Short mmCIF file of C-alpha atoms in Angstrom, two decimals:
data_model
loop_
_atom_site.label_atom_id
_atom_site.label_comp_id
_atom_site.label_asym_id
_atom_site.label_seq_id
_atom_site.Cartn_x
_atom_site.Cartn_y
_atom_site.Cartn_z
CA UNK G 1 -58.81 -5.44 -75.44
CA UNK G 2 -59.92 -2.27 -73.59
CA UNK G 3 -57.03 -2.56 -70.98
CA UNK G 4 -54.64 -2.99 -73.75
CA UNK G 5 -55.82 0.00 -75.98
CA UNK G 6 -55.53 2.14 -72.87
CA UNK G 7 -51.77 1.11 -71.94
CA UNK G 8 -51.53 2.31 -75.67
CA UNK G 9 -52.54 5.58 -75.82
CA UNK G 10 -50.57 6.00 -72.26
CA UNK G 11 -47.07 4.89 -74.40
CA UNK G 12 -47.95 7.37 -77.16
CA UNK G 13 -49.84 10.41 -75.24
CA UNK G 14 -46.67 11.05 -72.89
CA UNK G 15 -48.83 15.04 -72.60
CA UNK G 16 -52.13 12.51 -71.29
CA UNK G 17 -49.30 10.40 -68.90
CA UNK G 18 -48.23 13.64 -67.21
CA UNK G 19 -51.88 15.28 -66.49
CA UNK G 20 -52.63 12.17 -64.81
CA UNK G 21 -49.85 11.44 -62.69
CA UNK G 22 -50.23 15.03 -61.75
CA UNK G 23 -53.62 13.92 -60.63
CA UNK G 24 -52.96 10.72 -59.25
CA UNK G 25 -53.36 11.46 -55.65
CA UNK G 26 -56.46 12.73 -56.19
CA UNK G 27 -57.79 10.21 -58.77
CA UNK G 28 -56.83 7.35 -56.28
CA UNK G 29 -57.52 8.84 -52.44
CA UNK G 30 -57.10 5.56 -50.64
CA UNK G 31 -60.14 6.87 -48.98
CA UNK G 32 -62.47 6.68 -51.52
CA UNK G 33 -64.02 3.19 -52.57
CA UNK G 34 -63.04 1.09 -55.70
CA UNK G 35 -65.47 -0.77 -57.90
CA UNK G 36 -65.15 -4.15 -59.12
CA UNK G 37 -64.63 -2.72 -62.25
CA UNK G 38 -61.42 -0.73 -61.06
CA UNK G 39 -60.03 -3.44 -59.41
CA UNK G 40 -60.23 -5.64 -62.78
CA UNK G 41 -58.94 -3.12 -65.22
CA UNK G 42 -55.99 -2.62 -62.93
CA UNK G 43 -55.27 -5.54 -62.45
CA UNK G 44 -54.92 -6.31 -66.02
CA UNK G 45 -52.61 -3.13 -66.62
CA UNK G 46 -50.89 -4.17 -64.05
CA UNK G 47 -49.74 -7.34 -65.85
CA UNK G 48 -48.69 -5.18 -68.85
CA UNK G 49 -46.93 -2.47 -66.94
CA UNK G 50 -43.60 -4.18 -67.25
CA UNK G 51 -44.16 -3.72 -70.86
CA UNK G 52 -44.00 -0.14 -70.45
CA UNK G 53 -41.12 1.83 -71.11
CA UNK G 54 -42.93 5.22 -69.93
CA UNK G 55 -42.17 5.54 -66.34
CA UNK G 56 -45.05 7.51 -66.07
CA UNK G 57 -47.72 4.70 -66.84
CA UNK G 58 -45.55 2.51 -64.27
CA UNK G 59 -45.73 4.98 -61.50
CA UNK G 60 -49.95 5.15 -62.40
CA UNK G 61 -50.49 1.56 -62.51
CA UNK G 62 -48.29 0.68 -59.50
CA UNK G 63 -49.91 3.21 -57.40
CA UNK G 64 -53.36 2.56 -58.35
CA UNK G 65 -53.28 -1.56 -57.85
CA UNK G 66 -51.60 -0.79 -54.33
CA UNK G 67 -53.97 1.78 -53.24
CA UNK G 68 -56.73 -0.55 -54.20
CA UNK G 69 -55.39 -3.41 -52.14
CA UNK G 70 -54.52 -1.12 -49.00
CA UNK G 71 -57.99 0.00 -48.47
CA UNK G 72 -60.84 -1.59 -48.13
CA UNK G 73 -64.15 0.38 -48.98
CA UNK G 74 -65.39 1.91 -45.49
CA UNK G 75 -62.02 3.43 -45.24
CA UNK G 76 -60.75 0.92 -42.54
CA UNK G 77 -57.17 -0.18 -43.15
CA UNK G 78 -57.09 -3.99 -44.17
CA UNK G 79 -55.40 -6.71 -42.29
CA UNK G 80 -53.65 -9.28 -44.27
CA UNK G 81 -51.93 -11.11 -40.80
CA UNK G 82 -53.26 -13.42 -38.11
CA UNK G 83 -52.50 -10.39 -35.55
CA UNK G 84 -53.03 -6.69 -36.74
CA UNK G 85 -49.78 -5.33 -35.69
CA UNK G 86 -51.15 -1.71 -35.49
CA UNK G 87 -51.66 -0.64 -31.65
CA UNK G 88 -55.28 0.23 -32.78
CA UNK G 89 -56.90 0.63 -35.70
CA UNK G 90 -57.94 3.96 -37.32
CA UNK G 91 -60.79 5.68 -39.40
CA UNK G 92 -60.63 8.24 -42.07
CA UNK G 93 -62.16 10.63 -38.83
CA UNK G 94 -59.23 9.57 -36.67
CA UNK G 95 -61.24 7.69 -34.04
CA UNK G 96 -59.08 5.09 -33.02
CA UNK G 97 -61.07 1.38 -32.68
CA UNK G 98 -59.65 -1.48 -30.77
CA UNK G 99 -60.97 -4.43 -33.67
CA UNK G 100 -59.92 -4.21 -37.14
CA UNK G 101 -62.06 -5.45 -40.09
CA UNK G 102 -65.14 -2.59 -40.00
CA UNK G 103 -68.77 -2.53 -38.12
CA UNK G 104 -69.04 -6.44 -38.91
CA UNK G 105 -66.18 -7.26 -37.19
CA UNK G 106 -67.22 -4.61 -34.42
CA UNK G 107 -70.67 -6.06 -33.95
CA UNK G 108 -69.43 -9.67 -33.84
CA UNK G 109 -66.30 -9.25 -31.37
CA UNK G 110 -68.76 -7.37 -29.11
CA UNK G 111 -71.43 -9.72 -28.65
CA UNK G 112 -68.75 -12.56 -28.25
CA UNK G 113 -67.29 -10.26 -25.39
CA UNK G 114 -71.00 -9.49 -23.57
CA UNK G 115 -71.45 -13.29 -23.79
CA UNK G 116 -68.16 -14.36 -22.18
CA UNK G 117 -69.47 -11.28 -19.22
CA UNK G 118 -72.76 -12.79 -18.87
CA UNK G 119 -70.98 -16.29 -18.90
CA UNK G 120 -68.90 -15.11 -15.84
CA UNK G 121 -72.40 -13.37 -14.40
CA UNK G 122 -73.80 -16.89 -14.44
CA UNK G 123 -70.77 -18.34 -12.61
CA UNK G 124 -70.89 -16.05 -9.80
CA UNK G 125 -74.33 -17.01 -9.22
CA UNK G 126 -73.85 -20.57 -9.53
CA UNK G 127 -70.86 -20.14 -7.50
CA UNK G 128 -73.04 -18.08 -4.87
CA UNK G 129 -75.85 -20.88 -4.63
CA UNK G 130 -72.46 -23.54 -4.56
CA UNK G 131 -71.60 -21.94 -1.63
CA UNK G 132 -75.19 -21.51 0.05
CA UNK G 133 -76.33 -24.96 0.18
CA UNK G 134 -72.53 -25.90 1.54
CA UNK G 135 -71.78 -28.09 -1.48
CA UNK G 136 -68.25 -26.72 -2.36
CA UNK G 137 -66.38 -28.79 0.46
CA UNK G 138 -67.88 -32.26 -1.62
CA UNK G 139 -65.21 -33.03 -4.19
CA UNK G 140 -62.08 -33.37 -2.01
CA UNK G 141 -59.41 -33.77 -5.36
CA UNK G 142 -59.00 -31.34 -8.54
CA UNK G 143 -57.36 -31.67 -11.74
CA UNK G 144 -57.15 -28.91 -14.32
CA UNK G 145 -58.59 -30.63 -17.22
CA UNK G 146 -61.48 -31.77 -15.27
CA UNK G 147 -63.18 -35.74 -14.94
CA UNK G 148 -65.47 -37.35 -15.71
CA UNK G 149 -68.35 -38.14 -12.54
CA UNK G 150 -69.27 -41.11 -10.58
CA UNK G 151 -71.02 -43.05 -13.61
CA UNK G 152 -71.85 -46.36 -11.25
CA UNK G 153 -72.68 -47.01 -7.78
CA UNK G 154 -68.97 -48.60 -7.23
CA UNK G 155 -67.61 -44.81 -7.81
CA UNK G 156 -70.25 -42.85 -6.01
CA UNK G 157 -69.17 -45.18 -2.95
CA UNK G 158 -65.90 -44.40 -3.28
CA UNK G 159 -66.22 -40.52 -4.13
CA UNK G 160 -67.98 -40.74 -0.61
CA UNK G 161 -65.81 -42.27 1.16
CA UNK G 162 -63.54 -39.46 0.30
CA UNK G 163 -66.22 -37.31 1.64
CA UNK G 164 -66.59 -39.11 4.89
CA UNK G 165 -62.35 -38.08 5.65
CA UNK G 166 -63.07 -34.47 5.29
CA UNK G 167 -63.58 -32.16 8.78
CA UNK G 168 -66.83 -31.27 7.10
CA UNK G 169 -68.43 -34.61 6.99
CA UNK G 170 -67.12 -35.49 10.40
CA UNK G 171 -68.35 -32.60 12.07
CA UNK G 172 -71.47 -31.01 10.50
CA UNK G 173 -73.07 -33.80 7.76
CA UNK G 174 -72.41 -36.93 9.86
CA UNK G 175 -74.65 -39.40 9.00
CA UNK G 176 -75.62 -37.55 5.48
CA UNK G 177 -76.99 -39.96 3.23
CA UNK G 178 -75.75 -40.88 -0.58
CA UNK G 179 -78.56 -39.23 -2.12
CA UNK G 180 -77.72 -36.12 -0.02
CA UNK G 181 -74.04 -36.65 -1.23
CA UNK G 182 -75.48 -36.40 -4.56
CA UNK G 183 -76.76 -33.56 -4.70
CA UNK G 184 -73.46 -31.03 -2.96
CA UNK G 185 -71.51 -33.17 -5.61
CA UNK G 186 -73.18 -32.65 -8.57
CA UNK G 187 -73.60 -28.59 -7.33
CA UNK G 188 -70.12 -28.47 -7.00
CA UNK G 189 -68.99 -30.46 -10.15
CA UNK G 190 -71.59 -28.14 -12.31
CA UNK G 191 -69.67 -24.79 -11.32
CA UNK G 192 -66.09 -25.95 -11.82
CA UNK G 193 -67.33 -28.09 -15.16
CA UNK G 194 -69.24 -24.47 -16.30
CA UNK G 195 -65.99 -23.06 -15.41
CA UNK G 196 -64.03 -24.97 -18.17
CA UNK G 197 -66.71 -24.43 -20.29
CA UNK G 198 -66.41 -20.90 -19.98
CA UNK G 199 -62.85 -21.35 -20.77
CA UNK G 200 -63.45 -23.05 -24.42
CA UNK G 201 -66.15 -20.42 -25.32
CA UNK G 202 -63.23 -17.63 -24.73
CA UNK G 203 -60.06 -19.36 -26.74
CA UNK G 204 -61.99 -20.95 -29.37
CA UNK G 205 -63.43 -17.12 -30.48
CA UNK G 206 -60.35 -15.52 -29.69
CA UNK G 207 -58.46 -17.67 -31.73
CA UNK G 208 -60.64 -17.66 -34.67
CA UNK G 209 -60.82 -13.38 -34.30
CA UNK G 210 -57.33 -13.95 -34.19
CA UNK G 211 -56.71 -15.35 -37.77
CA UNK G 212 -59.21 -13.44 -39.03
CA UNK G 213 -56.93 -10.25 -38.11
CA UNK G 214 -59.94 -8.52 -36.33
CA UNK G 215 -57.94 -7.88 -32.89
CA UNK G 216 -55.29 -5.00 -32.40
CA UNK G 217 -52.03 -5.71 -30.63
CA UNK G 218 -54.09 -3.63 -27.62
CA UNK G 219 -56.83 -5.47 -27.73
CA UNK G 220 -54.93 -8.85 -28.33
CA UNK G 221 -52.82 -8.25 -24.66
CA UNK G 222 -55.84 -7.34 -22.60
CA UNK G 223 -57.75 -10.29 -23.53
CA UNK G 224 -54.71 -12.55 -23.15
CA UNK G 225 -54.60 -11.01 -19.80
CA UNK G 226 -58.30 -11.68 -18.98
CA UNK G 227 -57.82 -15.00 -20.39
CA UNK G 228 -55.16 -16.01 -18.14
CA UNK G 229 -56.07 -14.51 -14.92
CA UNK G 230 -59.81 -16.87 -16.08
CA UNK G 231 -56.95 -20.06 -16.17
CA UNK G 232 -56.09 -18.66 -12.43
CA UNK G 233 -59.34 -18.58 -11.59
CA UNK G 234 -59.45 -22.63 -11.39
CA UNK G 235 -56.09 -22.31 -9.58
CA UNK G 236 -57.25 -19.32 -7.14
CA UNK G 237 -60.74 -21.62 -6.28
CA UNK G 238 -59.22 -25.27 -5.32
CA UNK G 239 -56.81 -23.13 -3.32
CA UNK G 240 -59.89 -21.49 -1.64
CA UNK G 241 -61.57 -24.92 -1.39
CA UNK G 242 -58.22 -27.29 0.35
CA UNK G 243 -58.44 -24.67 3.03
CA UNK G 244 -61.46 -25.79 3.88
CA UNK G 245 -60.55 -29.62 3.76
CA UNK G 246 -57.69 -28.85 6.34
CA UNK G 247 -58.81 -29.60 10.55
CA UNK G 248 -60.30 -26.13 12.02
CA UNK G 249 -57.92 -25.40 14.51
CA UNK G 250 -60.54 -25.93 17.22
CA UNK G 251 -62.96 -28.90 17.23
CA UNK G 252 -65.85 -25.93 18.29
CA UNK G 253 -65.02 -24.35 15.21
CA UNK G 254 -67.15 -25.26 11.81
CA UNK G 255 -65.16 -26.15 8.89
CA UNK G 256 -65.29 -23.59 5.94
CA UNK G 257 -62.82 -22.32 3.42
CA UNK G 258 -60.61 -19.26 4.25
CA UNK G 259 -62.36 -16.25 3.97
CA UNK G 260 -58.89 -14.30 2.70
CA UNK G 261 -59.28 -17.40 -0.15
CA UNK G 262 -62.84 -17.00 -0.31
CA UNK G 263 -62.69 -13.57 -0.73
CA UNK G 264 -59.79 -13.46 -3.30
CA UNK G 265 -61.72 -15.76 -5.34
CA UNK G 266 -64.88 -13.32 -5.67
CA UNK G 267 -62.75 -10.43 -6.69
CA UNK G 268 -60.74 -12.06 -9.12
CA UNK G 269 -64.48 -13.24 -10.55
CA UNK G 270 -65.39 -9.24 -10.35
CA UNK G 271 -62.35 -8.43 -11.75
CA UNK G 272 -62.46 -9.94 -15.19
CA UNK G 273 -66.49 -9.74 -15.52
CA UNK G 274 -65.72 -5.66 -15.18
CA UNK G 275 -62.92 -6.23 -17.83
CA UNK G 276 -64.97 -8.55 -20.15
CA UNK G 277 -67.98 -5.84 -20.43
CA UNK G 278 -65.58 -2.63 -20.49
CA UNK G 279 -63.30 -4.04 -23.24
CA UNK G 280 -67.13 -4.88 -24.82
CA UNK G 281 -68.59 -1.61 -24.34
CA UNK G 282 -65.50 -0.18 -25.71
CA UNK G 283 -65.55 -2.41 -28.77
CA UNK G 284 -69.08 -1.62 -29.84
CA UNK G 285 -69.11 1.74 -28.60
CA UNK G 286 -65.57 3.30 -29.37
CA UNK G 287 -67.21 6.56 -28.24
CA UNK G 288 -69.41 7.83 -25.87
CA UNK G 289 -73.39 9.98 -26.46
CA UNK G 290 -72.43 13.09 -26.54
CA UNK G 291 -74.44 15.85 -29.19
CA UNK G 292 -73.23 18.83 -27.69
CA UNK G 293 -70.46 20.19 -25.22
CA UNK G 294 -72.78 21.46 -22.72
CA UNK G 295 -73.19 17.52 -22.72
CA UNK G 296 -69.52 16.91 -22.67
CA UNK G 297 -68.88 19.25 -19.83
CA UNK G 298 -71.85 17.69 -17.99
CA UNK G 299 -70.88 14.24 -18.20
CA UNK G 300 -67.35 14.96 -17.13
CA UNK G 301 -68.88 16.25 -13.90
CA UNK G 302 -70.53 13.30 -13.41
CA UNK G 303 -67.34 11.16 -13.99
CA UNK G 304 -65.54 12.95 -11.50
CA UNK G 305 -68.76 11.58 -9.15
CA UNK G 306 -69.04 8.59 -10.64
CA UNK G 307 -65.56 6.96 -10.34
CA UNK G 308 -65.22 7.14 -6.31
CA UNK G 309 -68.83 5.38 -6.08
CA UNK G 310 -68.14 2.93 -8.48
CA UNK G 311 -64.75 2.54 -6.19
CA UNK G 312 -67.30 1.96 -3.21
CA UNK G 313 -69.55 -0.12 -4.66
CA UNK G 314 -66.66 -2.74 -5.49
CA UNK G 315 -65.04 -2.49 -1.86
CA UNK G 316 -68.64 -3.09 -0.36
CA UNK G 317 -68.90 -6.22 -2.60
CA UNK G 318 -65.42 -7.87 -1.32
CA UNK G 319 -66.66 -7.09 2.07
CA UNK G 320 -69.57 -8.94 1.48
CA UNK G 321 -67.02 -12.09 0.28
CA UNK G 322 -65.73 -11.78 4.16
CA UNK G 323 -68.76 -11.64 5.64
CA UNK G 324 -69.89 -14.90 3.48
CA UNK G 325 -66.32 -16.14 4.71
CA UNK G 326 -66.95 -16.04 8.34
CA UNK G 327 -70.45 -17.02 8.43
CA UNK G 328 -71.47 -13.59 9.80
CA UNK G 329 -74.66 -13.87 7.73
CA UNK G 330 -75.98 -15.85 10.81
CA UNK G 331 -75.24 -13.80 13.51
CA UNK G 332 -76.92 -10.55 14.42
CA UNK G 333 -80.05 -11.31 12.48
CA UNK G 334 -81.54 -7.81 13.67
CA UNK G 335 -81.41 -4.62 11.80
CA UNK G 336 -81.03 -1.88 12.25
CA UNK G 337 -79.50 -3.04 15.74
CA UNK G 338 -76.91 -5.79 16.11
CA UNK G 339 -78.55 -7.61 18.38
CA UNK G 340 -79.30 -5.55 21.54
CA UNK G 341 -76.68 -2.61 20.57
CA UNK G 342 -75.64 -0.58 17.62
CA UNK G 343 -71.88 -1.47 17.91
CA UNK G 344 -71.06 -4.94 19.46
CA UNK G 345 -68.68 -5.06 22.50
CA UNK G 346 -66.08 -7.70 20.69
CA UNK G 347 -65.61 -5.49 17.45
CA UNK G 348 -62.03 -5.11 18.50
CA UNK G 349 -61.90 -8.41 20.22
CA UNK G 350 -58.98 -10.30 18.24
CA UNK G 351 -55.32 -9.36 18.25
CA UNK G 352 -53.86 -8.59 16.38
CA UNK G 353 -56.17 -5.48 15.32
CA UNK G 354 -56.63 -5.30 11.76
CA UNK G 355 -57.29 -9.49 11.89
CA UNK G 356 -60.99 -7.80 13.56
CA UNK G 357 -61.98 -6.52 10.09
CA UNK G 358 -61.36 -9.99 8.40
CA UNK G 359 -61.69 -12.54 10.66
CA UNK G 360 -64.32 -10.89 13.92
CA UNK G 361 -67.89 -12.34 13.11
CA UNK G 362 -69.26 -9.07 14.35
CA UNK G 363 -66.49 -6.48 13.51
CA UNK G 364 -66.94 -8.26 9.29
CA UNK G 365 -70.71 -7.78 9.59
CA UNK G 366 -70.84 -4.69 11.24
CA UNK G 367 -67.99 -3.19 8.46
CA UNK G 368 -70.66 -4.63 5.71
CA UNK G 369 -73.28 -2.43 7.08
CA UNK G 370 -71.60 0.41 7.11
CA UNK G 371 -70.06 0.15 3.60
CA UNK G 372 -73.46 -0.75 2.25
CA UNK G 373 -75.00 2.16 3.89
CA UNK G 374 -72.47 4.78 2.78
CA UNK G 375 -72.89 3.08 -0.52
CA UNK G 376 -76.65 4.14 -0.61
CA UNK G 377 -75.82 7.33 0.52
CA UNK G 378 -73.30 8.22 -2.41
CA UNK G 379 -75.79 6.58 -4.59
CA UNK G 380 -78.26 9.08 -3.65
CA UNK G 381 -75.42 11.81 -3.46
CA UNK G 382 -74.68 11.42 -7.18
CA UNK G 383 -78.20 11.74 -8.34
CA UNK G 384 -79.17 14.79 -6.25
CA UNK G 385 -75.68 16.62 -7.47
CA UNK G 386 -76.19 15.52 -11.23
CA UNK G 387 -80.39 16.06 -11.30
CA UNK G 388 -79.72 19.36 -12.46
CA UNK G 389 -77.07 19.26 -14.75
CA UNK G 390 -77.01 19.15 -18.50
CA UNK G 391 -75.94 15.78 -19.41
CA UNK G 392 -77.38 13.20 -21.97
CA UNK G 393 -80.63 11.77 -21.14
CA UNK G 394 -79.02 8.03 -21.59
CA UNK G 395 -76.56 9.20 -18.88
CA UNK G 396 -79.55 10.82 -16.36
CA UNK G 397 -81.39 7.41 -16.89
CA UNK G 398 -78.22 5.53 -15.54
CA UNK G 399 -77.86 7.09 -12.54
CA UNK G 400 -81.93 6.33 -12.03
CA UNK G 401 -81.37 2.82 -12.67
CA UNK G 402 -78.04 2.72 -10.38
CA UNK G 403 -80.52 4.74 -7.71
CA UNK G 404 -83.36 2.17 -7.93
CA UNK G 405 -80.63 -0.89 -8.13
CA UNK G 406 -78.91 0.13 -5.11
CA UNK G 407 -81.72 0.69 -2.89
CA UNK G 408 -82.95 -2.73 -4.35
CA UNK G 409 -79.55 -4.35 -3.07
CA UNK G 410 -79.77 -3.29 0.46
CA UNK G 411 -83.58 -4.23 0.77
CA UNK G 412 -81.93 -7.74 -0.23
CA UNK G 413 -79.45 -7.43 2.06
CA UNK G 414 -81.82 -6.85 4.98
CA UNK G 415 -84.35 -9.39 4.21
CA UNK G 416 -81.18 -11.76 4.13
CA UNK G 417 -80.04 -11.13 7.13
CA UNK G 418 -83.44 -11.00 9.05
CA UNK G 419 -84.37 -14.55 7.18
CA UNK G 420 -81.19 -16.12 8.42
CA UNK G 421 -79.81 -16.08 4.75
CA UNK G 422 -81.89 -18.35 2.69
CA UNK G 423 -80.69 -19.64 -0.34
CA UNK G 424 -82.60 -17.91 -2.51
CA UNK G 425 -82.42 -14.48 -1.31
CA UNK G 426 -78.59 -15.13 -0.44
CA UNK G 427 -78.06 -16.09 -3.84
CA UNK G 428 -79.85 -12.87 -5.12
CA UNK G 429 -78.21 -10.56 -3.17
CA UNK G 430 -74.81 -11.69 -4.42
CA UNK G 431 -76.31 -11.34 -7.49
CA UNK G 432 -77.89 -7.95 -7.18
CA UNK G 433 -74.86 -7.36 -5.83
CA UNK G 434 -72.69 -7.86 -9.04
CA UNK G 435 -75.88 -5.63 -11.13
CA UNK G 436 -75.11 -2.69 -9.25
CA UNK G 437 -71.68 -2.99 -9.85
CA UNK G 438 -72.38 -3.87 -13.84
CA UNK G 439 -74.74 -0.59 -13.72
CA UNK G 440 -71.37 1.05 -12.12
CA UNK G 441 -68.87 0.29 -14.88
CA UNK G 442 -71.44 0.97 -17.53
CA UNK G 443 -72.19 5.14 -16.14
CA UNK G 444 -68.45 5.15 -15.67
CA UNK G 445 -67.63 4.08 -19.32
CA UNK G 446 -70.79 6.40 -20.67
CA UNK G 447 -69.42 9.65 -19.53
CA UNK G 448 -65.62 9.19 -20.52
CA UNK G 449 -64.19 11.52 -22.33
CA UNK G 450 -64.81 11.91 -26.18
CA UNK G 451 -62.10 11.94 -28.57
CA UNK G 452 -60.76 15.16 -29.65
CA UNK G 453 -61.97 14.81 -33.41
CA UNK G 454 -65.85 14.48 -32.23
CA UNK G 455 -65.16 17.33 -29.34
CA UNK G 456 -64.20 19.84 -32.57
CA UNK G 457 -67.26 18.72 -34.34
CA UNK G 458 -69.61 19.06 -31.19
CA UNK G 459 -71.85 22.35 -31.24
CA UNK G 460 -72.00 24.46 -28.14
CA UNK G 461 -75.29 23.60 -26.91
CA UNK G 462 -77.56 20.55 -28.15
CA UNK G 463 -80.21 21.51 -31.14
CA UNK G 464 -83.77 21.26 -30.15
CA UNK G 465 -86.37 20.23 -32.78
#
């Protein structure tokens, strides 16, 4: 009755119709929020607008039901799609966000995204311990989809007998007995079944984030690009593992996996655990701390630092894959010396000369050292050239932490070496390994640069209670 009194006085007060189309931007900011109320009284003009022969009341009551529906009340722009097909989405300050849907759909993309990180932390450990106790070599067939195991005795024989073909059996487990069998094959089932897992805790999310229209069309490719270079990842490590199953090319030689393979493998792992927990940082934390431009000015100082040590610390990591490649964990179990000498005479023993650096025992372990040293060093470097620089305190903590965690990784590193790499200090090191990296990424993406709508809002120097 209300509704239908005030389409009534809108025919007959054409004066009242003008004034508030006049004011109809203003009355209806898309910005601002709209009550229940609103939405129901509109909604109910909006049925009677046809009725209207003022073209004044039509323009209102069109305007006002679509402003209504095009914004929702925290000023983010709605999604009624599967697939936002904005680039990014955009709040009333201009900041631009890669999820849609407001701080809900924020908070539960992010954690989804530091989950599928930490799910891909877990694998590189498991993988790392896989590796260690020489378990990857047992399962000599692969199939994408995965299999079931040996549920009677009938297919554990036979799963063995596989076993007992390969170079590895014949030439360094001999003899091994099923119970030993047992145990590589369950190690190595475990990572590629936690693999797949990994797999349906990504695309079940995603898809679901999908529909719900909380990813952007820039969001939406780099995940599909993480996702697939994940699928690879199955691809990249039963590559990795049938070079191992092939005759060494010397019956002196042990078997083991390629360490070009090997090493290819643990990158691509790095690679999309960095992209996991940047795109998550970036969804939960569209901008980074910064209360001042003193702050601002400081951090991009430290960015210009931080990016070639977060460079290093990645290239010291993938040598560490060629060092676990060749075995050159059990050689030279001195330190600081390699043995009786700093530099080994057969560095530059193998011809051509750049195979030395990938494929020399010594020349691998000896190019590990020094990466992990000058590592340290620019560690170090960065904090004594930042200590005094006016930069947020979250930011000063970081490079604490990455100080601590790095001198941490190389203690690891040592006591590896010297302990003729044990499986659990092996496995911590490649895990340590992997934190320093994740402390890395996290200092770069903290002192990025802010957008230019919080730099204008920034005062010149931070207030002090």
């Amino acid at each position: 009755m209300r509704e239908k009194s005030l389409l009534l006085i809108f025919r007959q007060n054409k004066t009242l119709g003008s004034m508030i189309s006049s004011n109809l931007s203003r009355w209806f900011n898309p910005t601002l929020s709209q009550s229940s109320e609103q939405y129901r009284l509109l909604s109910s003009i909006a049925k009677l607008a046809p009725l209207s022969r003022n073209s004044v009341t039509r323009s209102f009551v069109n305007y006002g039901f679509r402003s209504f529906h095009q914004f929702n009340h925290k000023g983010y722009r709605q999604s009624y799609t599967n697939f936002s097909t904005s680039t990014v989405a955009e709040t009333k300050e201009g900041l631009k966000l890669l999820v849609t849907g407001g701080p809900h759909a924020q908070k539960v993309v992010g954690i989804w995204l530091f989950a599928s990180a930490a799910w891909v932390f877990s694998m590189v450990v498991l993988g790392g311990v896989t590796r260690l106790t020489r378990s990857g070599l047992s399962m000599t067939d692969w199939k994408f989809t995965g299999s079931l195991p040996p549920l009677s005795d009938e297919e554990w024989v036979v799963e063995f007998e596989k076993y007992k073909q390969s170079p590895e059996y014949k030439r360094v487990n001999k003899g091994m007995e099923m119970e030993d069998f047992k145990f590589i094959y369950w190690m190595e089932y475990a990572h590629r079944m936690w693999g797949r897992g990994l797999g349906i805790m990504f695309a079940l999310p995603f898809s679901y984030f999908l529909r719900k229209g909380y990813i952007t069309v820039r969001l939406g490719l780099r995940l599909s690009a993480l996702f697939a270079l994940g699928a690879g990842q199955g691809l990249i490590g039963w590559w990795m593992v049938k070079s191992g199953l092939e005759d060494p090319p010397s019956e002196y030689v042990i078997p083991r996996v390629s360490p070009y393979r090997l090493a290819a493998h643990l990158t691509s792992a790095f690679a999309i655990y960095c992209g996991l927990f940047w795109t998550g940082l970036s969804v939960v934390m569209p901008e980074p701390p910064a209360e001042s431009l003193a702050w601002v000015q400081g951090a991009a100082k430290v960015k210009r630092l931080a990016l070639p040590v977060g460079i290093l610390v990645g290239l010291t990591a993938i040598s560490g894959a060629f060092v676990a490649g060749n075995d050159a964990g059990h050689a030279f179990n001195t330190f600081p010396k390699m043995g009786d000498q700093w530099i080994p005479d057969d560095v530059f023993s193998v011809k051509p000369l750049i195979r030395n650096f990938f494929e020399n025992t010594a020349t691998v372990q000896l190019d590990h050292r020094i990466l992990a040293t000058a590592t340290l060093a620019s560690i170090g470097g960065l904090w004594w050239a930042t200590r005094k620089l006016d930069i947020h305190p979250a930011i000063r903590s970081l490079i604490g932490s990455t100080v601590g965690m790095a001198a941490l990784q190389v203690s690891l590193g040592i006591s590896t070496l010297l302990s003729y790499v044990p499986v659990s200090l092996g496995t911590a090191h490649q895990a340590g390994a992997l934190t320093l990296l994740t402390l890395m990424v996290l200092l770069n993406h903290t002192v990025r640069r802010p957008s230019l709508n919080l730099l204008k809002s920034l005062p010149p120097i931070t207030r002090t209670v």
